[in-house]
GROMACS .gro file of C-alpha atoms in nm:
model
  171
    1UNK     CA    1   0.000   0.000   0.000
    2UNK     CA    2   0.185   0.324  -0.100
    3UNK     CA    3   0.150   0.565   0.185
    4UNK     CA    4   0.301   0.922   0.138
    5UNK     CA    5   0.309   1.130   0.465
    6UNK     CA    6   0.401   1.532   0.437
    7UNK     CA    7   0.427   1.775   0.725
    8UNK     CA    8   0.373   2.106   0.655
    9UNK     CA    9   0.632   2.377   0.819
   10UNK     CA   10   0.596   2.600   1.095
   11UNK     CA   11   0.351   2.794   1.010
   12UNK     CA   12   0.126   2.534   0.864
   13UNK     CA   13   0.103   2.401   1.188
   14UNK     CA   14  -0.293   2.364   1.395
   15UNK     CA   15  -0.141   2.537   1.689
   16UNK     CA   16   0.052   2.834   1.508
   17UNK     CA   17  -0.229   2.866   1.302
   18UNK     CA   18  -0.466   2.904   1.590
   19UNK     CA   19  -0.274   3.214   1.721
   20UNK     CA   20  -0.232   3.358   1.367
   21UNK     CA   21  -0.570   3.361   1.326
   22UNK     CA   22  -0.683   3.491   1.671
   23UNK     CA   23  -0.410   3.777   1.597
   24UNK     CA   24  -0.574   3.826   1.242
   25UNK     CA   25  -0.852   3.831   1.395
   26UNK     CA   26  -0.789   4.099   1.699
   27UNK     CA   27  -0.615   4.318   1.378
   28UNK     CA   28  -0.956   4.312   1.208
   29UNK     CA   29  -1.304   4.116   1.339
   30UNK     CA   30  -1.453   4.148   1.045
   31UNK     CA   31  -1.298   3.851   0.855
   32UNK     CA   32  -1.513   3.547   0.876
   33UNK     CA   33  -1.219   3.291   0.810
   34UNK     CA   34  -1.023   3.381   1.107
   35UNK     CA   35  -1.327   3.425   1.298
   36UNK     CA   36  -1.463   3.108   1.251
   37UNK     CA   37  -1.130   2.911   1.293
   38UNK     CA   38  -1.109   3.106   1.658
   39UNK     CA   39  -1.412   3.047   1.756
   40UNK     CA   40  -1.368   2.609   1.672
   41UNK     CA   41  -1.020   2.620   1.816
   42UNK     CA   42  -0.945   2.488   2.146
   43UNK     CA   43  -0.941   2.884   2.241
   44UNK     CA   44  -1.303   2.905   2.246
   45UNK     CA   45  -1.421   2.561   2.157
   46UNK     CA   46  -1.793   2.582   2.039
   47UNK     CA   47  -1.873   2.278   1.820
   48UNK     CA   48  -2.043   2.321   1.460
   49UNK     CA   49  -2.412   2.322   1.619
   50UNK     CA   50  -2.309   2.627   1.818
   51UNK     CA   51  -2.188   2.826   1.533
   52UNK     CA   52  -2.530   2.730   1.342
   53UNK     CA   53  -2.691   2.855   1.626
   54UNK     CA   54  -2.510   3.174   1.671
   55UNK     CA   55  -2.519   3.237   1.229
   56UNK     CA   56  -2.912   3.218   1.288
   57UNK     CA   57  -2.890   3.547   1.440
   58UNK     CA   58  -2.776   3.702   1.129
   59UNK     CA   59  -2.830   3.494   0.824
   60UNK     CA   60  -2.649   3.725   0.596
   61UNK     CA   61  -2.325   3.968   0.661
   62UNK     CA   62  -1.999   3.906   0.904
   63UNK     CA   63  -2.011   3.625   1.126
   64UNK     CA   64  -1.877   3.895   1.417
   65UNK     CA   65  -2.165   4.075   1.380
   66UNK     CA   66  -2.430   3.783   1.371
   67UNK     CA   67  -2.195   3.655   1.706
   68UNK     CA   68  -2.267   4.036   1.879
   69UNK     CA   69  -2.626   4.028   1.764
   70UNK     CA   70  -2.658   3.681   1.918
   71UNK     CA   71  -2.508   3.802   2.235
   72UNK     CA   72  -2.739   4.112   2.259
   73UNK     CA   73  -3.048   3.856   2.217
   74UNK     CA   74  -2.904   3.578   2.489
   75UNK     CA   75  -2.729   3.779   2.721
   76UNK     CA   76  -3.046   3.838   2.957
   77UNK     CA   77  -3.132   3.501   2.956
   78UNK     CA   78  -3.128   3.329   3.270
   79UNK     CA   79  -3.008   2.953   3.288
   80UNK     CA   80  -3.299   2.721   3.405
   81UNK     CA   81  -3.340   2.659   3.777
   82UNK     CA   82  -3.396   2.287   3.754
   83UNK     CA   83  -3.272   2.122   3.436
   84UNK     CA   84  -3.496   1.895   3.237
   85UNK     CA   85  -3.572   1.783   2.884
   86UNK     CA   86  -3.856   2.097   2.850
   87UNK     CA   87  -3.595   2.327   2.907
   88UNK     CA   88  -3.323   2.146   2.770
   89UNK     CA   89  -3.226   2.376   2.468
   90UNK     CA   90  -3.233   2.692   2.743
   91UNK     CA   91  -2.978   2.506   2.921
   92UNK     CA   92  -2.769   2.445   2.595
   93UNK     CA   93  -2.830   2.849   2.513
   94UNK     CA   94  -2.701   2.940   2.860
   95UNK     CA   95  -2.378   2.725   2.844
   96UNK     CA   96  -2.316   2.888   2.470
   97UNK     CA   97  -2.361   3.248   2.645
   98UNK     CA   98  -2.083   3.158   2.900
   99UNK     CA   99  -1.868   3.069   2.650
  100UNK     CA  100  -1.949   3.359   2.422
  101UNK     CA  101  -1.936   3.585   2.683
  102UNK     CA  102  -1.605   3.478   2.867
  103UNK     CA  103  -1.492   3.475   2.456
  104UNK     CA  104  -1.566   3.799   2.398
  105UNK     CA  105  -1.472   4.001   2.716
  106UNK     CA  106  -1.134   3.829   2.663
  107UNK     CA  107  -1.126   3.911   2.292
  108UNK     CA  108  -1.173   4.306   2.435
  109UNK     CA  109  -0.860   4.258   2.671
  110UNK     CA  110  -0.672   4.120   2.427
  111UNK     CA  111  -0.748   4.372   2.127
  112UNK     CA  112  -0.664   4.660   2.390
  113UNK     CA  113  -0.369   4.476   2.438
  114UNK     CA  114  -0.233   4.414   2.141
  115UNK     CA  115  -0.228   4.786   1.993
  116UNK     CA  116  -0.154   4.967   2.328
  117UNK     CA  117   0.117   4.702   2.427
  118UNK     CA  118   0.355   4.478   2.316
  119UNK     CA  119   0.238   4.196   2.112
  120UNK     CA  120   0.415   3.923   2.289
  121UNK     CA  121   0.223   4.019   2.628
  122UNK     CA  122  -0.079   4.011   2.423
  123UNK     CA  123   0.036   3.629   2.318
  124UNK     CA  124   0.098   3.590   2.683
  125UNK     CA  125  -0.218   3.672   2.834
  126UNK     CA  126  -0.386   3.467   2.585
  127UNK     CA  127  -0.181   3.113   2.653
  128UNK     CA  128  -0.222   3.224   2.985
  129UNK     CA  129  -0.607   3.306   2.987
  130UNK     CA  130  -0.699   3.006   2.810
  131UNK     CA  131  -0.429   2.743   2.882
  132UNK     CA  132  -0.381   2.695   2.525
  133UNK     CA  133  -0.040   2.547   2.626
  134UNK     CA  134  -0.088   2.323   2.874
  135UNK     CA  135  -0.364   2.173   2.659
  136UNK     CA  136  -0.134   2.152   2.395
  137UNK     CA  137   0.108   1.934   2.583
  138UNK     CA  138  -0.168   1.654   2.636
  139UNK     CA  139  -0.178   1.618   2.252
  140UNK     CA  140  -0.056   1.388   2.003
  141UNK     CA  141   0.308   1.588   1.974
  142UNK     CA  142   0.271   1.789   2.273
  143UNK     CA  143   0.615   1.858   2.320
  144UNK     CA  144   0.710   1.963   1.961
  145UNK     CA  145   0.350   2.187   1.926
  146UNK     CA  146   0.399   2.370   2.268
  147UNK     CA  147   0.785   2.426   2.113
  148UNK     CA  148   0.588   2.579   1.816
  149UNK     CA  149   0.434   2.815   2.036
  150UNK     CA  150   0.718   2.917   2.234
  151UNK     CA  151   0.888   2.964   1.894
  152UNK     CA  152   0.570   3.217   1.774
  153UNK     CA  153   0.644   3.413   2.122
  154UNK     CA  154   0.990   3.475   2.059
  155UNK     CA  155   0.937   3.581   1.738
  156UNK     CA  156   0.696   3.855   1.859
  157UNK     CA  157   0.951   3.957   2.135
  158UNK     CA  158   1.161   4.024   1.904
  159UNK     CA  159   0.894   4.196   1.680
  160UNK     CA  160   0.820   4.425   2.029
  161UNK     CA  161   1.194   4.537   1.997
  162UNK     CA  162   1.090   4.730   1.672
  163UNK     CA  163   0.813   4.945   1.852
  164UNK     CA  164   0.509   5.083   1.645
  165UNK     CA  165   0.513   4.890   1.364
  166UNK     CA  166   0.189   4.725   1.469
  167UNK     CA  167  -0.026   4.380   1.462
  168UNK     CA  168  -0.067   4.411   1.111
  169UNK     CA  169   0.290   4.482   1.002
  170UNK     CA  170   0.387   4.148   1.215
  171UNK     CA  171   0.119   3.939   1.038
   0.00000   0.00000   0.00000
């Protein structure tokens, strides 16, 4: 059986990818690419039914804006007092508005972050915040991904060293 096995190179990689989008993402919200991937990654982590869910806010236009329209329409809903199969897809709706919510208050932090500070404290609080690392070191790999990761971080300290040339100059 011929078997042909190719590894893409640093930057092809799931986990440097992650942060690449998140930081394409913090640059500009409005892409729907970047958005998406974020919001699937282990950095968020809603599954596919979520992101229907949130999409049937807003049908048509950027998936950021059906995501703050979604918020505005869930975020004063309570989660049920006694769980049961009646109020079953409440309960599922609350437990996407924590996520959402913890999502975007973070995504705030972080885009305040990254253009009034340095970009690799930006890429700190987020491994930090989300434990991105230490989930990536119970992975197939673990080891060589979390290297990855630490490789992105010095890259962007020594980015910081050349101040004001921005998120989007580094990307």
């Amino acid at each position: 059986v011929p078997l042909q096995v190719a590894r893409g190179g640093f930057f092809e990689s799931i986990e440097i990818a992650d942060l690449l989008n998140l930081l394409h993402l913090l640059d500009n919200p409005l892409q729907d690419l970047p958005a998406l991937a974020v919001l699937r990654s282990p950095l968020v982590g809603l599954t596919l039914d979520e992101l229907a869910t949130i999409r049937l806010a807003l049908p048509k236009g950027h998936f950021w804006t059906a995501l703050a329209r979604w918020r505005e329409m869930n975020s004063s809903q309570p989660p049920p007092a006694e769980p049961d199969y009646a109020s079953h897809i409440t309960y599922h709706a609350s437990g996407l508005s924590r996520k959402v919510a913890t999502f975007l208050d973070r995504y705030h932090r972080w885009r305040r972050l990254a253009r009034q500070g340095s970009l690799s404290r930006c890429l700190d609080a987020v491994l930090a915040e989300t434990h991105y690392g230490a989930w990536l070191l119970t992975q197939p790999r673990g080891a060589q991904r979390h290297a990855n990761v630490e490789r992105l971080l010095t890259l962007a300290q020594q980015f910081d060293q050349f101040r004001r040339q921005g998120l989007f100059r580094f990307l």
